[in-house]
Amino acid sequence: MEKQQLRKVKLRRPEVVMRLERMGSFHQSRLSFMRVLLRRLKSERWRFETRVFDIDRNGVGVAVYCAHSPTRSYSLIAFANDLPAEKRSDRVIATEWDATFTLFDGIPEASDIDRLSKNIPRQEAGRVTQKELSVSRANRSARLWDYVVECLAKGTQPDLGTVTDVGYLMRTTAVYGSGKLGAADREATCARDEFLAPFQIEMLTVYLIRAFVMDLVEHMARMRAPATAVSLEGPLRRCFGIGNSTGLGMAPFLINHPILLNNWIGAREEALARVRSVASVDHDTAQRFVSFVRRARKSAGFSRSNHEIQTLKSVRLCSDLDALLDFLSGFDFHAIRPWDRLWVWAETALSSEGQEQLVSLLFEPYPALVDGLSDCMSADEAPQMRIDGAMTLARLRSILEDFFGWALAIDWTVGASQARVWYVSEEKLEPRLGERADGDLNDYEQPLGPGRDAALLYAALLLRDDAETLGSFLMQHPEHRHIARRAQIAARYPYAEIRDNTIAADMLPIDLLRAKLSFFGACHFDPRSDRWVRVNMFQNAPFPQDLAFEDADDWTLPALDGPVQ
Amino acid sequence: MTALWSLNEIEALARKAARGAGFEWGLTEEAGQAVRWLEARGLPGAKALEFALNAGVLGDASRCAISLGCAICDGAVTPVSLSSRDVIAPLLLLPFASWWSEQHKQSLTLSWPDGAIDIEGACFAIGPAGVTVPPRADIAFIDRKARGLTQVNVGFRAQVDCETYVALSAFAQRTYAPSTEASRLSGAGAGLSDND
């Protein structure tokens, strides 16, 4: 199908979409990478097996979970540990974890498991090879783990409210792919169909981790009390996702990968424009949509966060969804292009929280219009990094005016405009955000303030001849090379640049985290500060062995007649 | 002794090392890509970068292979105009020359006193003497007709001398801010317990 036929309304403008506050309001959708993965596992009828489960009564040992695609096999190798409580830290600086994992390319031999047993539990201190696709680790939720083991050992089911209050038994603190610690480079596997969409290796890793963690908790209960222990009942079992806590390490990613960011946002905006372009809507589709809105409202009413920012966002989301349901009760679905009319209403009636939730909800009834766009979300960035040195400085200046106009309007001499410094700490090599006023950080600043850099380039260009080429300018001014490249990319990729100041005093890193995590498909954002957030992954998703019999793509919002999540 | 690294690891190390040696960010991006390109083709890109950074070429862009390579790709200079120039770590010119050759559909030969490489777009062929990695050399570029070079094998691992790795890591180390109590507390999740 031609794009032109699918889309009658225009894409939203980058100036509207690429704002931090709005990106920090994104929700998971049909285009989220977890959902893309499960749709594929189901449609290709992947098979799953637990090949090894050798774990003692203290919870120490190894397990191997295999996933067989029609053409290949992948294996999660899990090393379980008995970690004393005082060693349990969420942060990159930890050195031991409750469980560590790798996704192996194929089915491991005993010698592979032996080699990996000496490396995976050490995480950053270990090395892996091209046979390993990811490296990850997780800690138990101390809140929930002991309680669930105890209940099951006694032969009772844990209380639903207590379970959903936390939502996971283990929380990953890192899922590394793309060549980290010696693992296979993304380029080595990205041509495989199953890894065409972004982050599929990482998502498959987490999905199999979830299956392992549920088996482990039941195993621990059985080891404790073989005579009385029971397994978790099906619906309750599905209420457990895998937690993830993510800090500043993830924040620079979207700034460092402008073309990838463009492709993610571009796919989402294309999908929105396609749905808004739908000419007419039948009764069933309209009812299905309303049902998704009700489910989203139910989910929104159950925000657990204690953080002020998120509490406010949740309140706003609830009132937005109430307003949406109210509006829908009198809405004429028979009019021409009803979704576009609904959208135009939402643009003024709802906050960005509600609008961005509506984007995701509008996708739900339209798999045929939306799902295929996930194929356009990865990016081969390297060839696009070349600078067009023949461009005149006049042209570059006009690009800066068009794409960085917002940055040229900022008074960069005011301290608050560049109050923050992104840098990497010596201690654990993780990205950090410091205050410029504290001094001593300027020399270590990472290039993560494109707005400021664009303004500096623009000022330099004003002193040069319009007809001069960029190549000649950069020979004398290599300090502008980085931002000149970004500017040329921005001119080709409309959603590549965030239209906000990423070094401003009031910038919130969690906006960047939420944007990225929503594309992963994470739910239940629970910020612990303005730079650290917890989420839940795959909660309520069918387990691998259930995929063949169940809908693989209807689990992200609670059922209207089921538990809240 | 050598060790195997992923290409992402080597590219990131090269980029950081170049930054630690004082290169502007934009140039470090090309330095990372150039080293990755060479290593993926079995050539000692990391070693060449070590030469470039040790030579402290920053103040002298006219002899720096990274700066010259960028100038070639940007169209600010032509390869042949660089002939007879004394260049630090000339192997680093190869990826840039290949990118230029691809774009301009013009075949080249890059040579220095004991090495010569024919370049036709993404393909290249090393002369019978094999490849040497001189810390510096007088180089020559000549335009020539294509002779139909075969595709070069591109891999996904970088085999790097441990000494080179350590040397580049020392440059990279300079990009990390020393930790202070304030910086620890400004980290994600800092000061918060994780036993819930």
GROMACS .gro file of C-alpha atoms in nm, chain A residues 85-86 88-91 127-130 139-143 166 168 171 173 178-188 246-249 381-383 385-390 423-430 432-434 438 440-441 443-447 470-472 474-475 478-479 481-482 485 528-529 531-532 534, chain B residues 3-11 15-16 19 23-31 33 36-37 61-62 66-77 82 85 95-96 98-100 102-103 155-158 165 172-196:
model
  154
   85ALA     CA    1   2.060  -0.852   5.161
   86GLU     CA    2   2.334  -0.599   5.232
   88ARG     CA    3   2.169  -0.590   4.701
   89SER     CA    4   2.217  -0.260   4.520
   90ASP     CA    5   2.023  -0.129   4.226
   91ARG     CA    6   2.310   0.059   4.082
  127ARG     CA    7   3.416  -1.111   2.922
  128VAL     CA    8   3.186  -1.278   2.674
  129THR     CA    9   3.217  -1.366   2.306
  130GLN     CA   10   3.035  -1.327   1.980
  139ASN     CA   11   1.788  -0.854   4.197
  140ARG     CA   12   1.494  -0.988   4.392
  141SER     CA   13   1.230  -0.755   4.516
  142ALA     CA   14   1.299  -0.803   4.883
  143ARG     CA   15   0.948  -0.675   4.944
  166VAL     CA   16   0.506  -0.437   4.364
  168TYR     CA   17   0.756  -0.815   4.000
  171ARG     CA   18   1.414  -0.626   3.878
  173THR     CA   19   1.944  -0.336   3.668
  178SER     CA   20   2.534  -0.437   2.107
  179GLY     CA   21   2.884  -0.563   2.172
  180LYS     CA   22   2.907  -0.466   2.536
  181LEU     CA   23   3.160  -0.673   2.736
  182GLY     CA   24   3.260  -0.849   2.415
  183ALA     CA   25   2.912  -0.968   2.315
  184ALA     CA   26   2.811  -0.980   1.948
  185ASP     CA   27   2.783  -0.643   1.779
  186ARG     CA   28   2.433  -0.545   1.674
  187GLU     CA   29   2.558  -0.540   1.315
  188ALA     CA   30   2.642  -0.911   1.338
  246THR     CA   31   1.698   0.277   3.491
  247GLY     CA   32   1.909   0.577   3.566
  248LEU     CA   33   2.104   0.838   3.378
  249GLY     CA   34   2.295   0.579   3.178
  381GLU     CA   35   2.342   0.520   1.124
  382ALA     CA   36   2.707   0.503   1.019
  383PRO     CA   37   2.662   0.585   0.647
  385MET     CA   38   2.715   1.038   0.953
  386ARG     CA   39   2.917   1.173   0.657
  387ILE     CA   40   2.924   1.549   0.638
  388ASP     CA   41   2.826   1.719   0.313
  389GLY     CA   42   3.126   1.950   0.294
  390ALA     CA   43   3.009   2.109  -0.029
  423TYR     CA   44   2.980   1.407   3.203
  424VAL     CA   45   3.109   1.058   3.270
  425SER     CA   46   3.239   0.977   3.615
  426GLU     CA   47   3.571   0.810   3.667
  427GLU     CA   48   3.434   0.589   3.939
  428LYS     CA   49   3.205   0.363   3.742
  429LEU     CA   50   3.204   0.518   3.397
  430GLU     CA   51   2.836   0.604   3.413
  432ARG     CA   52   2.612   1.185   3.527
  433LEU     CA   53   2.455   1.525   3.528
  434GLY     CA   54   2.633   1.793   3.728
  438ASP     CA   55   3.008   2.370   4.093
  440ASP     CA   56   3.569   2.168   3.738
  441LEU     CA   57   3.329   1.983   3.509
  443ASP     CA   58   3.663   1.997   3.069
  444TYR     CA   59   3.470   1.673   3.095
  445GLU     CA   60   3.149   1.786   2.929
  446GLN     CA   61   2.990   1.539   2.686
  447PRO     CA   62   2.836   1.680   2.366
  470LEU     CA   63   3.126   2.387   0.509
  471GLY     CA   64   3.431   2.171   0.429
  472SER     CA   65   3.656   2.473   0.420
  474LEU     CA   66   3.544   2.298   0.933
  475MET     CA   67   3.912   2.276   0.844
  478PRO     CA   68   3.682   2.157   1.387
  479GLU     CA   69   3.511   2.252   1.716
  481ARG     CA   70   3.214   1.961   1.336
  482HIS     CA   71   2.992   1.769   1.577
  485ARG     CA   72   2.688   1.699   1.138
  528ARG     CA   73   1.243   0.752   4.235
  529SER     CA   74   1.395   1.093   4.164
  531ARG     CA   75   1.686   1.098   3.721
  532TRP     CA   76   1.594   0.742   3.812
  534ARG     CA   77   1.138   0.205   3.788
  568ALA     CA   78   4.275  -0.977   2.275
  569LEU     CA   79   3.944  -0.981   2.089
  570TRP     CA   80   3.698  -0.697   2.126
  571SER     CA   81   3.365  -0.620   1.974
  572LEU     CA   82   3.370  -0.347   1.711
  573ASN     CA   83   3.145  -0.132   1.929
  574GLU     CA   84   3.394  -0.156   2.213
  575ILE     CA   85   3.683  -0.057   1.989
  576GLU     CA   86   3.494   0.227   1.824
  580ARG     CA   87   3.638   0.789   2.019
  581LYS     CA   88   3.705   0.842   2.388
  584ARG     CA   89   3.877   1.300   2.296
  588PHE     CA   90   4.047   1.614   1.962
  589GLU     CA   91   3.723   1.803   1.905
  590TRP     CA   92   3.411   1.589   1.944
  591GLY     CA   93   3.327   1.596   1.575
  592LEU     CA   94   3.672   1.459   1.486
  593THR     CA   95   3.652   1.191   1.755
  594GLU     CA   96   3.341   1.055   1.584
  595GLU     CA   97   3.536   1.008   1.262
  596ALA     CA   98   3.833   0.867   1.453
  598GLN     CA   99   3.452   0.513   1.273
  601ARG     CA  100   3.627   0.045   1.352
  602TRP     CA  101   3.641   0.031   0.971
  626ALA     CA  102   4.613   1.944   1.154
  627SER     CA  103   4.819   1.941   0.833
  631ILE     CA  104   4.218   1.212   1.111
  632SER     CA  105   4.195   1.583   1.028
  633LEU     CA  106   4.324   1.524   0.674
  634GLY     CA  107   4.085   1.233   0.627
  635CYS     CA  108   3.793   1.453   0.729
  636ALA     CA  109   3.909   1.727   0.496
  637ILE     CA  110   3.919   1.473   0.210
  638CYS     CA  111   3.568   1.348   0.281
  639ASP     CA  112   3.439   1.703   0.324
  640GLY     CA  113   3.579   1.792  -0.018
  641ALA     CA  114   3.803   2.059   0.135
  642VAL     CA  115   4.110   1.895  -0.020
  647LEU     CA  116   4.814   1.563  -0.023
  650ARG     CA  117   5.305   1.516   0.271
  660PRO     CA  118   3.896   0.453   0.547
  661PHE     CA  119   3.854   0.817   0.449
  663SER     CA  120   3.770   0.459   0.064
  664TRP     CA  121   3.467   0.673   0.153
  665TRP     CA  122   3.589   0.946  -0.085
  667GLU     CA  123   3.300   0.548  -0.313
  668GLN     CA  124   3.143   0.890  -0.335
  720GLY     CA  125   3.427  -0.917   1.022
  721PHE     CA  126   3.283  -0.829   1.359
  722ARG     CA  127   3.579  -0.864   1.592
  723ALA     CA  128   3.879  -0.643   1.655
  730TYR     CA  129   4.445  -0.120   2.433
  737ALA     CA  130   4.020   0.762   2.734
  738GLN     CA  131   4.064   0.786   3.109
  739ARG     CA  132   4.123   1.159   3.072
  740THR     CA  133   3.762   1.205   2.964
  741TYR     CA  134   3.627   1.082   3.298
  742ALA     CA  135   3.567   1.336   3.570
  743PRO     CA  136   3.725   1.249   3.904
  744SER     CA  137   3.463   1.138   4.151
  745THR     CA  138   3.365   1.366   4.431
  746GLU     CA  139   3.106   1.316   4.700
  747ALA     CA  140   2.884   1.566   4.515
  748SER     CA  141   2.911   1.372   4.191
  749ARG     CA  142   2.827   1.046   4.365
  750LEU     CA  143   2.518   1.201   4.512
  751SER     CA  144   2.414   1.343   4.175
  752GLY     CA  145   2.418   0.998   4.017
  753ALA     CA  146   2.101   0.810   3.942
  754GLY     CA  147   1.954   0.646   4.245
  755ALA     CA  148   2.232   0.778   4.460
  756GLY     CA  149   2.182   0.765   4.831
  757LEU     CA  150   1.869   0.554   4.797
  758SER     CA  151   1.846   0.202   4.927
  759ASP     CA  152   1.726  -0.079   4.708
  760ASN     CA  153   1.601  -0.329   4.954
  761ASP     CA  154   1.234  -0.290   4.888
   0.00000   0.00000   0.00000
